[in-house]
Amino acid sequence: DQQVKQNSPSLSVQEGRISILNCDYTNSMFDYFLWYKKYPAEGPTFLISISSIKDKNEDGRFTVFLNKSAKHLSLHIVPSQPGDSAVYFCAASARYGNKLVFGAGTILRVKS
Amino acid sequence: NAGVMQNPRHLVRRRGQEARLRCSPMKGHSHVYWYRQLPEEGLKFMVYLQKENIIDESGMPKERFSAEFPKEGPSILRIQQVVRGDSAAYFCASSPGPGRNSNQPQHFGDGTRLSIL
């Protein structure tokens, strides 16, 4: 039972343009959502998070949007840079501090 | 390096042997989580521990797997009598835990890649 889904296995974007990564969830108990970036042979690196009381959170080039009614969140990266090329994982938890449920990841390639 | 430290980075075992994976959390973090990543998949939760306590082990296989986080020293994930299907990357994460520095995310180590011959 995949409670967190990233339906796009990969995404290719031109440098300088916007990257939009999407994530859907099914468990209405989830109230804390995170995005992680992962390079090969390294652990996931935290990017940005959002709690269910908000619908948007920004940190530099990264913005996460949460649509609770649609059970959907997205990560926007503007402008995209070649160094952003990595696997991006969406994760969710029911209450902060609890276990994270991860999506399968989206491979982002930013072309220069 | 004040990050989450995992060792070894690579571990090779033969079927039937035991594997021990170690994790030292970030300084100031008292909560440890173990996740497993199979090829082409996302990370799957295994177990959540505080010092000397298992908080949630709902993701742990019922047999051969155990975890501990003693009062002193690193957290240990132990796999007895390993089988080929145990080959995966095992990641440890830590956090301050609920109620302290609230909304601090889990920070991950670089993982242990376990290969079973």
CSV table of C-alpha atoms in Angstrom, one decimal:
chain,number,residue,atom,x,y,z
A,1,ASP,CA,0.0,0.0,0.0
A,2,GLN,CA,1.8,3.1,-1.3
A,3,GLN,CA,0.7,5.9,1.0
A,4,VAL,CA,3.1,8.4,-0.7
A,5,LYS,CA,3.3,8.4,-4.5
A,6,GLN,CA,5.7,10.2,-6.8
A,7,ASN,CA,4.2,9.3,-10.2
A,8,SER,CA,7.0,10.8,-12.3
A,9,PRO,CA,10.1,8.6,-12.2
A,10,SER,CA,12.2,11.3,-14.0
A,11,LEU,CA,12.1,14.9,-15.0
A,12,SER,CA,14.4,16.8,-17.4
A,13,VAL,CA,14.6,20.6,-17.2
A,14,GLN,CA,16.8,23.2,-18.8
A,15,GLU,CA,19.1,25.2,-16.6
A,16,GLY,CA,17.5,28.5,-15.4
A,17,ARG,CA,13.9,27.2,-15.9
A,18,ILE,CA,11.5,26.0,-13.2
A,19,SER,CA,11.5,22.4,-11.9
A,20,ILE,CA,8.2,21.1,-10.5
A,21,LEU,CA,8.2,17.8,-8.7
A,22,ASN,CA,4.9,16.4,-7.6
A,23,CYS,CA,3.8,14.1,-4.8
A,24,ASP,CA,0.4,12.6,-3.8
A,25,TYR,CA,-0.6,11.0,-0.5
A,26,THR,CA,-3.5,8.9,0.7
A,27,ASN,CA,-3.3,8.9,4.5
A,28,SER,CA,-5.3,11.8,5.9
A,29,MET,CA,-3.4,11.5,9.2
A,30,PHE,CA,-0.2,12.9,7.6
A,31,ASP,CA,0.4,16.4,8.9
A,32,TYR,CA,4.1,17.0,8.3
A,33,PHE,CA,5.7,16.8,4.8
A,34,LEU,CA,9.3,17.0,3.7
A,35,TRP,CA,11.4,16.9,0.6
A,36,TYR,CA,14.9,15.3,0.5
A,37,LYS,CA,17.5,15.4,-2.2
A,38,LYS,CA,19.8,12.4,-2.7
A,39,TYR,CA,23.0,11.9,-4.6
A,40,PRO,CA,24.3,8.4,-5.5
A,41,ALA,CA,26.2,6.7,-2.6
A,42,GLU,CA,25.1,9.4,-0.1
A,43,GLY,CA,22.3,9.7,2.4
A,44,PRO,CA,19.2,11.9,1.8
A,45,THR,CA,19.7,15.6,2.5
A,46,PHE,CA,16.9,17.6,3.9
A,47,LEU,CA,15.6,20.4,1.6
A,48,ILE,CA,12.4,21.9,2.9
A,49,SER,CA,9.3,20.9,5.0
A,50,ILE,CA,5.8,22.0,5.5
A,51,SER,CA,3.2,21.3,8.2
A,52,SER,CA,-0.5,20.8,7.4
A,53,ILE,CA,-1.4,24.2,8.9
A,54,LYS,CA,0.3,25.9,6.0
A,55,ASP,CA,-0.1,25.8,2.3
A,56,LYS,CA,3.2,27.2,1.3
A,57,ASN,CA,6.8,27.4,2.5
A,58,GLU,CA,9.7,29.0,0.9
A,59,ASP,CA,13.5,28.7,1.4
A,60,GLY,CA,15.6,30.4,-1.2
A,61,ARG,CA,15.1,28.8,-4.6
A,62,PHE,CA,12.9,26.1,-3.1
A,63,THR,CA,9.1,26.4,-2.5
A,64,VAL,CA,6.8,23.7,-1.3
A,65,PHE,CA,3.1,23.9,-1.9
A,66,LEU,CA,0.5,21.8,0.0
A,67,ASN,CA,-3.0,21.2,-1.2
A,68,LYS,CA,-4.7,19.3,1.6
A,69,SER,CA,-8.0,18.8,-0.1
A,70,ALA,CA,-6.3,17.2,-3.0
A,71,LYS,CA,-3.7,15.4,-0.8
A,72,HIS,CA,-1.1,16.8,-3.1
A,73,LEU,CA,2.2,18.6,-2.6
A,74,SER,CA,4.8,19.9,-5.0
A,75,LEU,CA,8.3,21.2,-4.9
A,76,HIS,CA,9.3,24.2,-7.1
A,77,ILE,CA,12.9,24.9,-7.8
A,78,VAL,CA,13.6,28.3,-9.4
A,79,PRO,CA,15.9,28.8,-11.2
A,80,SER,CA,17.1,25.2,-11.7
A,81,GLN,CA,20.8,24.6,-11.7
A,82,PRO,CA,22.9,21.7,-12.9
A,83,GLY,CA,23.9,20.9,-9.3
A,84,ASP,CA,20.2,20.3,-8.6
A,85,SER,CA,20.4,17.0,-10.6
A,86,ALA,CA,19.7,14.3,-8.1
A,87,VAL,CA,16.9,12.0,-6.9
A,88,TYR,CA,14.2,13.9,-5.0
A,89,PHE,CA,12.1,12.1,-2.3
A,90,CYS,CA,8.8,13.3,-0.9
A,91,ALA,CA,8.2,12.1,2.7
A,92,ALA,CA,5.3,12.4,5.1
A,93,SER,CA,4.6,11.6,8.8
A,94,ALA,CA,1.6,11.5,11.0
A,95,ARG,CA,2.7,13.9,13.7
A,96,TYR,CA,6.2,15.4,13.8
A,97,GLY,CA,8.8,13.0,15.2
A,98,ASN,CA,7.1,9.9,14.0
A,99,LYS,CA,8.4,7.6,11.2
A,100,LEU,CA,8.7,9.0,7.7
A,101,VAL,CA,6.9,7.4,4.8
A,102,PHE,CA,8.7,8.0,1.5
A,103,GLY,CA,7.7,8.1,-2.1
A,104,ALA,CA,9.8,6.2,-4.7
A,105,GLY,CA,11.6,9.3,-5.8
A,106,THR,CA,11.9,11.4,-8.9
A,107,ILE,CA,15.2,11.7,-10.8
A,108,LEU,CA,15.7,15.3,-11.8
A,109,ARG,CA,18.2,16.2,-14.6
A,110,VAL,CA,19.0,19.8,-15.1
A,111,LYS,CA,20.6,20.3,-18.5
A,112,SER,CA,23.1,23.2,-19.1
B,1,ASN,CA,31.8,16.2,11.2
B,2,ALA,CA,28.8,16.8,13.4
B,3,GLY,CA,26.5,14.8,11.2
B,4,VAL,CA,25.0,11.3,11.5
B,5,MET,CA,27.8,8.8,11.3
B,6,GLN,CA,27.2,5.3,10.0
B,7,ASN,CA,29.8,2.5,9.8
B,8,PRO,CA,30.8,0.5,8.0
B,9,ARG,CA,30.0,2.2,4.7
B,10,HIS,CA,30.1,-1.1,2.9
B,11,LEU,CA,29.6,-4.6,4.4
B,12,VAL,CA,29.9,-7.9,2.7
B,13,ARG,CA,28.6,-11.0,4.3
B,14,ARG,CA,28.0,-14.6,3.2
B,15,ARG,CA,24.6,-16.2,3.7
B,16,GLY,CA,24.1,-17.3,7.2
B,17,GLN,CA,26.5,-14.8,8.8
B,18,GLU,CA,25.5,-11.9,11.0
B,19,ALA,CA,25.6,-8.2,10.0
B,20,ARG,CA,26.0,-5.4,12.5
B,21,LEU,CA,25.4,-1.8,11.4
B,22,ARG,CA,26.3,1.1,13.6
B,23,CYS,CA,24.9,4.6,13.8
B,24,SER,CA,26.0,7.6,15.9
B,25,PRO,CA,23.3,10.3,15.8
B,26,MET,CA,24.0,14.0,15.4
B,27,LYS,CA,25.2,15.8,18.6
B,28,GLY,CA,22.2,16.7,20.7
B,29,HIS,CA,19.9,14.2,19.0
B,30,SER,CA,18.4,11.5,21.2
B,31,HIS,CA,16.1,9.9,18.6
B,32,VAL,CA,17.3,7.4,16.0
B,33,TYR,CA,15.5,5.9,13.0
B,34,TRP,CA,16.5,3.1,10.7
B,35,TYR,CA,15.4,2.8,7.1
B,36,ARG,CA,16.1,0.4,4.3
B,37,GLN,CA,16.3,1.1,0.6
B,38,LEU,CA,16.1,-1.7,-1.9
B,39,PRO,CA,17.2,-1.0,-5.5
B,40,GLU,CA,14.9,1.3,-7.5
B,41,GLU,CA,12.7,1.9,-4.4
B,42,GLY,CA,12.2,4.6,-1.8
B,43,LEU,CA,13.3,4.3,1.8
B,44,LYS,CA,11.2,2.1,4.0
B,45,PHE,CA,11.0,2.7,7.7
B,46,MET,CA,12.2,-0.1,10.0
B,47,VAL,CA,12.5,1.0,13.6
B,48,TYR,CA,12.5,4.2,15.8
B,49,LEU,CA,14.5,4.2,19.0
B,50,GLN,CA,15.2,6.5,21.9
B,51,LYS,CA,18.0,5.8,24.3
B,52,GLU,CA,17.4,2.4,25.8
B,53,ASN,CA,13.8,2.3,24.3
B,54,ILE,CA,12.2,1.1,21.2
B,55,ILE,CA,9.4,3.5,20.3
B,56,ASP,CA,8.1,2.0,17.0
B,57,GLU,CA,9.3,-1.3,15.4
B,58,SER,CA,6.4,-1.7,13.0
B,59,GLY,CA,8.7,-1.9,10.0
B,60,MET,CA,11.1,-4.5,11.4
B,61,PRO,CA,10.9,-8.0,10.0
B,62,LYS,CA,9.6,-10.4,12.7
B,63,GLU,CA,12.7,-12.6,12.6
B,64,ARG,CA,16.4,-12.2,12.4
B,65,PHE,CA,16.4,-8.4,12.8
B,66,SER,CA,16.9,-6.5,16.0
B,67,ALA,CA,17.9,-2.9,17.0
B,68,GLU,CA,19.2,-1.2,20.1
B,69,PHE,CA,20.2,2.2,21.2
B,70,PRO,CA,22.1,1.8,24.5
B,71,LYS,CA,22.6,4.5,27.1
B,72,GLU,CA,26.3,4.7,25.9
B,73,GLY,CA,27.5,4.2,22.4
B,74,PRO,CA,25.9,4.0,18.9
B,75,SER,CA,22.7,2.5,17.8
B,76,ILE,CA,23.1,-1.0,16.4
B,77,LEU,CA,21.0,-2.7,13.7
B,78,ARG,CA,21.7,-6.4,13.8
B,79,ILE,CA,20.7,-8.9,11.2
B,80,GLN,CA,21.3,-12.6,12.0
B,81,GLN,CA,21.6,-15.4,9.5
B,82,VAL,CA,21.6,-13.0,6.5
B,83,VAL,CA,20.0,-14.0,3.2
B,84,ARG,CA,20.4,-12.6,-0.3
B,85,GLY,CA,17.2,-10.6,0.1
B,86,ASP,CA,18.8,-8.5,2.9
B,87,SER,CA,21.1,-6.9,0.3
B,88,ALA,CA,20.2,-3.2,0.5
B,89,ALA,CA,21.3,0.2,1.6
B,90,TYR,CA,20.5,0.8,5.3
B,91,PHE,CA,20.1,4.4,6.4
B,92,CYS,CA,20.1,5.8,9.9
B,93,ALA,CA,18.5,9.2,10.7
B,94,SER,CA,18.4,11.2,13.9
B,95,SER,CA,16.4,14.0,15.3
B,96,PRO,CA,16.1,15.9,18.6
B,97,GLY,CA,12.7,14.3,19.1
B,98,PRO,CA,9.2,15.8,19.6
B,99,GLY,CA,9.0,18.7,22.0
B,100,ARG,CA,12.6,19.8,21.6
B,101,ASN,CA,13.6,22.3,18.8
B,102,SER,CA,10.2,21.4,17.3
B,103,ASN,CA,10.0,20.8,13.6
B,104,GLN,CA,13.6,19.9,13.2
B,105,PRO,CA,13.7,17.3,10.4
B,106,GLN,CA,15.3,13.9,10.5
B,107,HIS,CA,18.9,14.1,9.3
B,108,PHE,CA,20.4,11.1,7.6
B,109,GLY,CA,23.7,9.4,7.5
B,110,ASP,CA,25.3,8.2,4.3
B,111,GLY,CA,24.2,4.6,4.8
B,112,THR,CA,25.7,1.2,4.9
B,113,ARG,CA,25.5,-0.8,1.8
B,114,LEU,CA,25.1,-4.5,2.7
B,115,SER,CA,25.9,-7.1,0.1
B,116,ILE,CA,25.2,-10.8,0.7
B,117,LEU,CA,27.2,-13.3,-1.3
